[in-house]
Coordinates of C-alpha atoms in Angstrom, one line a residue:
M8 CA 31.7 26.3 91.0
E9 CA 35.4 25.9 91.9
L10 CA 38.3 25.9 89.5
R11 CA 41.0 23.9 91.4
K12 CA 43.8 24.3 88.9
R13 CA 44.4 26.0 85.6
I14 CA 43.7 23.8 82.6
R15 CA 46.6 23.5 80.1
I16 CA 44.7 24.0 76.8
G17 CA 47.6 22.6 74.7
D18 CA 47.8 19.4 76.7
L19 CA 44.0 19.0 76.6
L20 CA 43.8 19.4 72.8
I21 CA 46.7 17.0 72.3
E22 CA 45.1 14.5 74.7
N23 CA 41.8 14.6 72.8
K24 CA 43.7 14.4 69.4
V25 CA 42.2 17.7 68.2
I26 CA 45.6 19.1 67.2
S27 CA 49.0 17.6 66.6
E28 CA 52.3 18.2 68.5
T29 CA 53.6 20.1 65.5
Q30 CA 50.6 22.4 65.4
L31 CA 51.0 23.1 69.1
T32 CA 54.6 24.0 68.7
S33 CA 53.8 26.4 65.8
A34 CA 51.1 28.0 67.9
L35 CA 53.4 28.4 70.9
T36 CA 56.0 30.1 68.7
E37 CA 53.4 32.4 67.3
Q38 CA 52.0 33.1 70.8
K39 CA 55.5 34.4 71.9
K40 CA 55.4 37.0 69.1
T41 CA 51.8 38.2 69.6
R42 CA 51.4 37.5 73.4
R43 CA 47.8 36.5 72.8
K44 CA 46.2 33.5 74.6
L45 CA 47.0 30.1 73.2
G46 CA 43.4 29.3 72.5
K47 CA 43.0 32.5 70.4
T48 CA 46.3 31.8 68.6
L49 CA 45.2 28.3 67.7
I50 CA 41.9 29.6 66.3
D51 CA 43.6 32.4 64.3
L52 CA 46.0 29.9 62.8
G53 CA 43.1 27.8 61.7
F54 CA 44.2 24.7 63.7
I55 CA 40.9 24.5 65.6
K56 CA 37.5 26.1 65.4
E57 CA 36.3 28.3 68.3
S58 CA 33.2 26.1 68.7
Q59 CA 35.4 22.9 69.0
L60 CA 37.6 24.5 71.7
L61 CA 34.6 25.8 73.7
T62 CA 32.8 22.4 73.4
L63 CA 35.9 20.6 74.7
L64 CA 36.4 23.1 77.5
S65 CA 32.8 22.9 78.6
K66 CA 33.0 19.1 78.9
Q67 CA 36.3 19.3 80.8
L68 CA 35.0 22.0 83.2
K69 CA 31.5 20.5 83.3
I70 CA 29.9 23.8 82.4
P71 CA 27.4 24.6 79.7
Y72 CA 28.4 26.0 76.3
L73 CA 25.8 28.7 75.4
E74 CA 24.9 30.3 72.0
L75 CA 24.5 34.0 73.0
K76 CA 22.7 34.9 69.8
Q77 CA 19.4 33.2 71.0
Y78 CA 20.0 33.3 74.8
P79 CA 17.4 35.4 76.6
I80 CA 19.7 37.9 78.6
D81 CA 18.3 39.6 81.7
R82 CA 19.2 43.3 81.2
E83 CA 18.9 44.0 84.9
V84 CA 21.4 41.2 85.7
L85 CA 23.7 42.3 82.9
K86 CA 24.0 45.8 84.5
K87 CA 25.3 44.2 87.8
L88 CA 28.6 43.6 86.0
P89 CA 30.1 47.1 85.0
E90 CA 31.1 47.4 81.4
I91 CA 34.7 48.1 82.2
H92 CA 35.0 44.7 84.0
A93 CA 32.9 42.9 81.3
R94 CA 35.4 44.0 78.7
R95 CA 38.4 43.4 80.8
F96 CA 37.5 39.8 81.7
R97 CA 35.7 39.0 78.5
A98 CA 32.6 38.1 80.5
I99 CA 28.9 38.9 80.6
A100 CA 26.3 38.4 83.4
L101 CA 23.4 36.4 81.9
K102 CA 20.8 35.5 84.6
E103 CA 20.4 35.2 88.4
E104 CA 18.8 32.2 90.0
H105 CA 18.7 31.0 93.7
G106 CA 21.2 33.7 94.7
R107 CA 23.8 32.7 92.0
I108 CA 24.7 34.6 88.9
L109 CA 25.4 32.8 85.6
V110 CA 28.3 34.4 83.8
G111 CA 29.4 33.7 80.3
M112 CA 33.1 33.8 79.6
A113 CA 35.1 33.6 76.4
D114 CA 37.9 32.0 78.4
P115 CA 36.4 30.0 81.3
T116 CA 39.9 28.7 82.2
D117 CA 41.0 32.1 83.4
I118 CA 41.1 31.6 87.2
Y119 CA 42.2 35.2 88.0
A120 CA 39.2 36.6 86.0
Y121 CA 36.8 34.1 87.8
D122 CA 38.0 35.3 91.2
E123 CA 37.7 38.9 90.3
L124 CA 34.2 38.4 89.0
I125 CA 33.0 36.9 92.3
K126 CA 34.5 40.0 94.1
V127 CA 32.8 42.5 91.7
L128 CA 29.4 40.7 91.6
K129 CA 29.5 40.0 95.4
S130 CA 27.7 36.8 94.7
P131 CA 28.4 33.1 93.9
V132 CA 29.1 32.7 90.2
D133 CA 28.3 29.8 87.8
L134 CA 30.3 29.8 84.5
A135 CA 29.3 29.1 81.0
A136 CA 31.5 29.0 77.9
I137 CA 30.6 31.5 75.1
S138 CA 32.0 32.6 71.8
E139 CA 34.2 35.7 72.0
S140 CA 32.8 37.2 68.8
D141 CA 29.2 36.8 70.1
L142 CA 30.3 38.3 73.4
L143 CA 31.9 41.4 71.8
H144 CA 28.7 42.0 69.8
Q145 CA 26.6 41.7 72.9
L146 CA 28.7 44.0 74.9
E147 CA 28.1 46.7 72.2
T148 CA 24.4 46.2 72.3
G149 CA 23.9 45.3 75.9
Y150 CA 25.8 48.2 77.4
R151 CA 23.9 50.9 75.6
K152 CA 24.0 54.5 76.9
T153 CA 20.2 54.9 77.4
D154 CA 20.5 54.8 81.2
E155 CA 23.5 57.2 81.2
I156 CA 21.6 59.5 78.8
D157 CA 18.6 59.6 81.3
S158 CA 20.8 60.3 84.3
L159 CA 22.9 62.9 82.6
A160 CA 19.7 64.6 81.4
E161 CA 18.5 64.8 85.0
V162 CA 21.8 66.3 86.2
L163 CA 21.7 68.9 83.4
D164 CA 18.1 69.7 84.2
V165 CA 18.9 70.2 87.9
Q166 CA 21.9 72.4 87.1
L167 CA 19.8 74.6 84.7
S168 CA 17.0 75.0 87.4
E169 CA 19.2 75.6 90.4
T170 CA 21.7 78.0 88.9
D171 CA 21.1 81.5 87.6
F172 CA 24.0 81.9 85.2
D173 CA 23.9 82.4 81.5
L174 CA 22.9 79.3 79.5
T175 CA 25.2 80.4 76.7
A176 CA 28.1 80.3 79.1
L177 CA 27.2 76.7 80.0
T178 CA 26.9 75.6 76.4
A179 CA 29.9 77.5 75.1
S180 CA 32.4 76.4 77.7
T181 CA 35.0 74.2 76.0
S182 CA 37.4 74.2 78.9
S183 CA 35.0 72.2 81.1
A184 CA 35.1 68.8 79.5
D185 CA 33.0 67.4 82.4
A186 CA 30.1 69.8 81.8
P187 CA 26.8 67.9 81.9
V188 CA 25.8 69.0 78.4
V189 CA 29.2 67.8 77.0
K190 CA 28.8 64.4 78.8
L191 CA 25.3 64.0 77.6
L192 CA 26.2 64.7 74.0
Q193 CA 29.1 62.3 74.3
A194 CA 26.8 59.6 75.6
I195 CA 24.3 60.2 72.8
F196 CA 26.9 59.9 70.1
E197 CA 28.6 56.9 71.6
D198 CA 25.2 55.1 71.8
A199 CA 24.4 56.0 68.2
V200 CA 27.8 54.8 66.9
G201 CA 27.6 51.6 69.0
I202 CA 24.3 50.6 67.4
K203 CA 25.3 51.9 63.9
A204 CA 22.7 54.5 63.7
S205 CA 22.7 56.7 60.5
D206 CA 20.8 59.6 62.0
I207 CA 20.1 61.2 65.4
H208 CA 16.9 63.2 65.8
I209 CA 16.5 65.6 68.8
E210 CA 12.8 66.7 69.0
P211 CA 11.4 68.9 71.7
D212 CA 7.7 68.3 72.6
S213 CA 5.4 70.0 75.0
T214 CA 6.1 67.6 77.9
V215 CA 9.0 65.4 76.8
L216 CA 12.2 65.5 74.7
R217 CA 12.4 62.7 72.1
I218 CA 15.8 61.4 71.1
R219 CA 15.4 59.1 68.1
Q220 CA 18.0 57.1 66.2
R221 CA 17.6 55.7 62.7
I222 CA 18.8 52.1 62.5
D223 CA 18.6 50.3 59.2
G224 CA 16.2 53.0 57.9
V225 CA 13.8 52.7 60.9
L226 CA 13.6 55.2 63.8
Q227 CA 13.9 53.9 67.4
E228 CA 12.9 56.3 70.2
Q229 CA 14.1 57.2 73.7
I230 CA 12.0 59.7 75.7
V231 CA 13.6 62.1 78.2
D232 CA 11.3 63.9 80.7
E233 CA 13.5 66.9 81.1
T234 CA 12.4 69.3 78.3
R235 CA 14.4 72.2 79.6
I236 CA 17.7 70.6 78.4
A237 CA 16.7 70.8 74.7
T238 CA 17.9 74.4 74.4
A239 CA 21.2 73.6 76.0
L240 CA 21.8 70.6 73.7
T241 CA 20.8 72.6 70.6
S242 CA 23.0 75.6 71.5
R243 CA 26.0 73.3 72.1
L244 CA 25.5 71.5 68.8
K245 CA 25.2 74.8 67.0
L246 CA 28.5 76.0 68.4
M247 CA 30.1 72.8 67.3
A248 CA 28.8 73.4 63.8
G249 CA 29.7 77.0 63.7
L250 CA 26.1 78.2 63.6
N251 CA 24.4 81.3 65.1
I252 CA 23.1 80.2 68.5
S253 CA 21.0 83.4 68.8
E254 CA 19.1 82.7 65.6
K255 CA 16.1 80.4 66.5
R256 CA 13.5 81.6 64.0
L257 CA 15.2 80.3 60.8
P258 CA 16.5 76.9 59.8
Q259 CA 20.3 76.4 59.8
D260 CA 22.7 73.8 58.3
G261 CA 26.2 73.0 59.4
R262 CA 28.7 70.2 59.9
F263 CA 31.5 69.2 62.3
N264 CA 33.8 66.2 62.9
I265 CA 34.1 64.2 66.1
K266 CA 36.0 61.1 67.2
V267 CA 33.8 58.5 68.8
K268 CA 35.1 55.0 69.9
N269 CA 38.3 55.6 67.8
K270 CA 36.1 56.3 64.7
S271 CA 36.2 59.6 62.8
I272 CA 32.5 60.6 62.4
D273 CA 31.5 63.5 60.1
V274 CA 28.2 65.0 61.4
R275 CA 25.8 67.0 59.1
L276 CA 23.5 69.0 61.3
S277 CA 20.2 70.6 60.3
T278 CA 18.0 72.7 62.6
M279 CA 14.3 73.6 62.1
P280 CA 12.1 75.9 64.3
M281 CA 9.1 74.0 65.6
V282 CA 6.2 74.9 67.9
H283 CA 8.0 73.7 71.1
G284 CA 11.6 74.6 70.1
E285 CA 14.2 73.7 67.5
S286 CA 14.3 70.3 66.1
V287 CA 17.8 69.0 65.3
V288 CA 18.6 66.2 62.9
M289 CA 22.2 64.9 62.5
R290 CA 23.4 62.6 59.7
L291 CA 26.4 60.5 60.8
L292 CA 29.0 59.6 58.2
D293 CA 31.7 57.1 59.3
H294 CA 34.9 58.0 57.5
S295 CA 36.8 55.1 59.1
Q296 CA 35.0 52.7 56.8
G297 CA 36.9 54.0 53.7
L298 CA 35.5 54.5 50.3
L299 CA 33.0 52.0 49.0
N300 CA 33.3 50.3 45.6
F301 CA 30.8 48.4 43.5
A302 CA 31.9 45.1 44.9
K303 CA 30.9 46.2 48.4
L304 CA 27.6 47.6 47.3
G305 CA 26.3 44.2 46.4
I306 CA 25.0 45.2 42.9
P307 CA 23.8 42.0 41.1
A308 CA 26.0 40.9 38.1
N309 CA 23.2 41.5 35.5
I310 CA 23.3 45.2 36.4
L311 CA 26.9 45.6 37.5
Q312 CA 28.4 44.5 34.2
P313 CA 26.6 47.0 31.9
L314 CA 27.0 49.7 34.6
Q315 CA 30.7 49.3 34.6
S316 CA 30.8 49.6 30.8
L317 CA 28.6 52.8 30.9
I318 CA 30.7 54.7 33.5
K319 CA 33.8 54.2 31.3
K320 CA 32.2 55.9 28.2
P321 CA 33.8 59.2 27.1
H322 CA 30.5 61.2 27.2
G323 CA 26.8 61.1 28.1
L324 CA 24.6 61.5 31.1
I325 CA 24.1 58.8 33.7
L326 CA 21.4 59.4 36.3
V327 CA 21.0 57.7 39.7
T328 CA 17.4 58.1 41.1
G329 CA 15.5 57.3 44.2
P330 CA 14.1 58.9 47.4
T331 CA 16.2 60.6 50.1
G332 CA 18.3 58.1 52.0
S333 CA 18.3 55.4 49.2
G334 CA 22.1 55.4 48.8
K335 CA 22.4 57.5 45.6
T336 CA 25.4 59.4 46.7
T337 CA 27.2 56.3 47.8
T338 CA 26.6 54.7 44.4
L339 CA 28.0 57.8 42.6
Y340 CA 31.1 57.9 44.9
A341 CA 31.6 54.2 44.1
A342 CA 31.4 55.0 40.4
L343 CA 33.9 57.9 40.7
N344 CA 36.2 55.7 42.7
E345 CA 36.1 53.2 39.9
I346 CA 37.1 55.7 37.2
N347 CA 39.4 57.9 39.3
S348 CA 42.8 58.0 37.7
P349 CA 45.7 60.5 37.0
A350 CA 44.5 60.6 33.3
S351 CA 41.0 61.9 34.2
K352 CA 40.0 65.4 35.4
I353 CA 36.9 65.0 37.7
I354 CA 35.0 67.9 39.1
T355 CA 32.0 67.7 41.4
A356 CA 29.3 70.2 42.5
E357 CA 27.7 68.9 45.7
D358 CA 25.4 70.1 48.5
P359 CA 26.9 69.0 50.8
V360 CA 30.2 67.3 50.1
E361 CA 29.8 64.1 52.1
Y362 CA 33.2 62.5 51.6
Q363 CA 36.4 64.1 50.4
L364 CA 37.8 62.0 47.6
P365 CA 41.5 62.1 46.6
R366 CA 42.4 63.6 43.1
I367 CA 38.8 64.8 42.6
N368 CA 38.0 68.5 42.6
Q369 CA 35.0 68.9 44.8
V370 CA 33.0 72.1 45.1
Q371 CA 30.6 72.8 48.0
I372 CA 27.5 74.7 46.9
H373 CA 26.8 77.9 48.8
E374 CA 23.6 79.5 47.5
K375 CA 23.7 82.5 50.0
I376 CA 26.8 83.8 48.2
G377 CA 25.7 82.9 44.7
L378 CA 27.7 79.7 44.4
T379 CA 24.8 77.7 42.9
F380 CA 24.8 74.5 40.8
P381 CA 24.5 76.5 37.4
T382 CA 27.3 78.9 38.5
V383 CA 29.6 76.1 39.4
L384 CA 28.8 74.0 36.3
R385 CA 29.5 76.9 33.9
T386 CA 32.9 77.5 35.6
A387 CA 33.6 73.8 35.7
L388 CA 33.2 73.5 32.0
R389 CA 36.0 76.0 31.6
Q390 CA 38.3 73.9 33.8
D391 CA 38.7 71.2 31.1
P392 CA 37.1 68.3 32.9
D393 CA 36.6 64.8 31.6
V394 CA 33.9 63.9 34.2
I395 CA 31.4 66.1 36.0
L396 CA 29.3 65.1 38.9
I397 CA 26.2 67.2 39.7
G398 CA 25.0 66.4 43.3
E399 CA 21.3 66.9 42.3
M400 CA 19.4 68.3 39.3
R401 CA 17.1 70.7 41.1
D402 CA 16.0 73.1 38.4
Q403 CA 15.7 73.6 34.6
E404 CA 18.9 75.5 34.3
T405 CA 21.0 72.8 36.0
V406 CA 19.3 70.1 33.8
E407 CA 20.0 71.9 30.6
I408 CA 23.7 72.7 31.4
G409 CA 24.2 69.0 32.4
L410 CA 22.5 67.7 29.3
R411 CA 24.5 70.0 27.0
A412 CA 27.8 69.1 28.8
A413 CA 27.0 65.5 28.2
M414 CA 26.5 66.3 24.5
T415 CA 29.8 68.1 24.1
G416 CA 32.2 65.4 25.2
H417 CA 31.8 65.1 28.9
L418 CA 30.7 62.2 31.1
V419 CA 28.1 63.6 33.5
F420 CA 26.7 61.9 36.6
S421 CA 23.8 63.3 38.6
T422 CA 20.8 62.3 40.8
L423 CA 17.0 62.9 40.7
H424 CA 14.2 62.1 43.0
T425 CA 11.9 59.7 41.1
N426 CA 10.1 56.5 41.8
N427 CA 11.7 54.3 39.1
A428 CA 13.9 54.5 36.1
I429 CA 11.2 54.9 33.5
S430 CA 9.4 57.8 35.2
T431 CA 12.7 59.7 35.2
I432 CA 12.3 60.7 31.6
S433 CA 8.9 62.3 32.3
R434 CA 10.5 64.1 35.3
L435 CA 13.3 65.6 33.1
I436 CA 10.8 66.8 30.5
D437 CA 8.5 68.2 33.3
M438 CA 11.5 70.2 34.5
G439 CA 11.8 71.9 31.1
A440 CA 14.3 69.7 29.3
E441 CA 13.8 69.4 25.5
P442 CA 13.0 65.8 24.5
F443 CA 15.5 65.8 21.7
L444 CA 18.2 67.0 24.2
V445 CA 17.4 64.1 26.6
A446 CA 17.4 61.6 23.7
S447 CA 20.8 62.8 22.5
S448 CA 22.5 63.0 25.9
L449 CA 21.0 60.4 28.3
Q450 CA 22.9 57.1 28.4
A451 CA 21.3 55.3 31.3
V452 CA 19.1 55.6 34.5
L453 CA 19.9 53.6 37.6
A454 CA 17.0 53.6 40.1
Q455 CA 17.7 52.2 43.5
R456 CA 16.2 51.6 47.0
L457 CA 17.5 50.1 50.3
V458 CA 15.7 47.2 51.9
R459 CA 16.5 45.7 55.3
R460 CA 18.4 42.5 55.5
L461 CA 17.0 39.6 57.6
C462 CA 19.0 38.8 60.6
P463 CA 20.7 35.4 59.7
D464 CA 20.6 34.3 63.4
C465 CA 16.8 34.4 64.0
K466 CA 15.0 34.5 60.6
T467 CA 12.2 31.9 60.3
T468 CA 9.8 30.7 57.6
R469 CA 6.1 31.2 57.7
D470 CA 3.0 30.8 55.6
L471 CA 1.9 33.5 53.1
D472 CA -1.1 35.7 53.9
Q473 CA -3.7 36.8 51.4
A474 CA -2.2 40.2 50.6
E475 CA 1.2 38.6 50.0
T476 CA -0.2 36.0 47.7
L477 CA -2.0 38.7 45.7
L478 CA 1.2 40.7 45.4
L479 CA 3.2 37.7 44.2
E480 CA 0.5 36.9 41.6
Q481 CA 0.6 40.5 40.3
I482 CA 4.4 40.3 39.9
N483 CA 4.9 36.7 38.7
G484 CA 1.4 35.6 37.7
P485 CA -0.6 32.7 39.4
Q486 CA 1.6 29.8 40.5
S487 CA 0.7 26.4 41.7
S488 CA 3.2 26.8 44.6
W489 CA 5.6 29.4 46.0
P490 CA 9.0 28.9 47.5
E491 CA 9.5 29.3 51.3
F492 CA 9.7 32.9 52.4
Y493 CA 11.4 34.0 55.6
H494 CA 10.0 36.3 58.3
H495 CA 11.7 38.6 60.8
Q496 CA 11.7 37.4 64.4
G497 CA 14.2 39.2 66.6
C498 CA 17.2 38.1 68.8
N499 CA 20.2 39.5 70.8
Q500 CA 22.2 40.0 67.6
C501 CA 19.7 42.4 65.9
H502 CA 18.3 44.5 68.8
N503 CA 15.2 42.2 68.6
T504 CA 14.1 43.8 65.3
G505 CA 14.7 40.7 63.1
Y506 CA 16.8 42.8 60.7
K507 CA 20.5 43.5 60.5
G508 CA 21.9 45.9 58.0
R509 CA 20.5 46.9 54.6
I510 CA 21.1 45.9 51.0
G511 CA 20.4 47.9 47.7
I512 CA 18.0 46.9 45.0
Y513 CA 18.5 48.3 41.6
E514 CA 16.8 48.9 38.2
L515 CA 18.9 49.8 35.3
L516 CA 17.4 51.3 32.1
V517 CA 20.0 51.7 29.3
I518 CA 18.9 54.1 26.5
T519 CA 18.9 52.1 23.2
P520 CA 18.5 53.7 19.7
E521 CA 14.8 52.6 19.8
L522 CA 14.2 54.3 23.1
A523 CA 16.1 57.4 22.0
T524 CA 13.9 57.6 18.9
S525 CA 10.7 57.4 21.0
L526 CA 12.2 60.0 23.3
H527 CA 13.0 62.3 20.4
H528 CA 9.3 62.2 19.3
N529 CA 8.2 62.7 23.0
D530 CA 6.1 59.5 22.8
S531 CA 6.0 58.6 26.5
V532 CA 3.6 55.6 26.0
Q533 CA 5.8 54.0 23.4
F534 CA 8.9 54.7 25.5
S535 CA 7.4 53.0 28.6
A536 CA 6.3 50.0 26.5
L537 CA 9.7 49.6 24.8
A538 CA 11.6 50.1 28.1
K539 CA 9.7 47.2 29.8
Q540 CA 10.4 44.9 26.8
Q541 CA 14.1 45.5 26.9
P542 CA 16.1 42.2 27.3
G543 CA 17.5 42.1 30.8
F544 CA 15.3 44.9 32.3
I545 CA 14.1 43.8 35.7
S546 CA 12.0 46.2 37.8
L547 CA 12.8 47.2 41.4
T548 CA 9.9 45.1 42.7
E549 CA 11.1 42.0 40.8
N550 CA 14.6 42.5 42.1
A551 CA 13.3 42.9 45.7
L552 CA 11.3 39.7 45.2
D553 CA 14.4 37.9 44.1
L554 CA 16.1 38.8 47.4
A555 CA 13.0 37.6 49.3
K556 CA 13.2 34.3 47.5
Q557 CA 16.8 34.0 48.5
G558 CA 15.9 34.6 52.2
I559 CA 17.9 37.9 52.3
T560 CA 14.8 40.1 53.0
T561 CA 11.1 39.7 53.7
L562 CA 8.0 40.1 51.7
D563 CA 7.1 43.0 54.0
E564 CA 10.1 44.9 52.5
V565 CA 8.9 43.9 49.0
L566 CA 5.5 45.3 49.7
R567 CA 7.1 48.6 50.8
I568 CA 9.0 48.8 47.5
A569 CA 5.9 47.7 45.4
G570 CA 3.8 50.6 46.6
D571 CA 2.9 51.5 43.1
L572 CA 1.3 48.1 42.4
D573 CA -2.5 48.1 42.6
V574 CA -3.1 45.2 45.1
K575 CA -6.8 44.8 45.4
E576 CA -9.0 42.4 47.3
P577 CA -10.1 39.4 45.2
I578 CA -13.7 39.4 43.9
S579 CA -15.8 36.7 45.6
A580 CA -19.3 35.5 45.1
N581 CA -20.4 37.9 47.9
N582 CA -18.4 40.8 46.5
S583 CA -19.3 41.3 42.9
I584 CA -18.5 44.2 40.6
A585 CA -22.2 45.3 40.5
E586 CA -22.1 45.7 44.3

């Protein structure tokens, strides 16, 4: 394809009556201030949509306009255009056919970029118009660091095998920024941040090293053949976290902060001795996102309104429950952010302190020196607090101090690991709390889970199978027909998983006088029955199903949440009870 002369976008849009002369003048004035391209300026000012501009350009240049979200990109062809050039020219190599390479460009009128692409690719180039936002997303996912991780692992393995110097010297060297172990860790972190992984797992096996990343709650695996490098990686990470590199027989915990892709990432590191070496798990916390609030969490209105009233009460205990990784701490921080003011003294006891909050007195638990939850809580009560946050109620002593603090004029927040809001009461009593104390102190229990969001670009409807129909009937009863439910499929926008991000589901149990009375009498059967009859009480499973009906998640995710439901095979004529 040949571009004989540069297209004047302004004249083209005026000619096709897409914008007015006044709008063009305004855009040119703005362009002089920002020095951005005219097309981008017109889009930012709202005078034209990106799709309109690209459609018009594709017709004028006689090139296709492609939707990258669903386009099957050849990864081998994509790698032919180095990432540095792809970002510089806002371009991506899509496929190769008959000796020509199809390249998508956000600005196909850029003649200079077109000429440079031919030089870099050393091949004839056909152009296609693509959305810049889709391109930027694809650059993040397409140019992953997996190949770089493999090659750096090989380099490090060769260096470890061919040299006879001390491994500790290699891993401890901070002056050598180009050391293979440093480059390898940098590639691992950049890859994880690029795909928004929440955790990195480094697991040595007998013949391979597994590097796994948790994305939207699900682990994805990369296998590295060089097992020898595991020790070098672990030692370097221990040094970064200030841990003892010579101690390999006991678990260790630490943390450090790194800057990756202009983002400040707090890393919580945990090591565990395994058969084939030390396993390392790192939780990544992105501080650049800022503090979350209830609006960003997506809590439904029927739960958010009573919850906002509860957290403004002067005293009482509010519990947030759920398994590890269900977002309990995020919800508690959002609650503290909501009530944080100069008029309130807030003290927290946490293990670990995940985010540092302004104006809030946060204490890091350190059990080795005796700084335990009970110790901190007793001292905190002498510090004249209005609000106390207990990171987790782990033992009877912590539970009792928290409950008594809630009875004596303090608002107390804490977490527990339970399946749902109703079972939390039994858990508290099992931990040794007196039923009358729970009845007098507990204000509410918020149970929560995280389910994966369907990718909006590739979700598709499908028929229900038998297990799903049975589940729906147990939740909602038999129905003559069910609404359309969506299924995950996979595309370029979601790493071919069909899911993109997660959303919380919630179950709020407010302790009413009737519930408090049944608690006081330690009548768990009556308490459970009354709780389920409460107006407005909706279970986790029902909330998850509502999201599935709205096309936000799948029935697969609902089934995962509804693990406590007894879904059985239907009894047929050939499968009677007697049999």
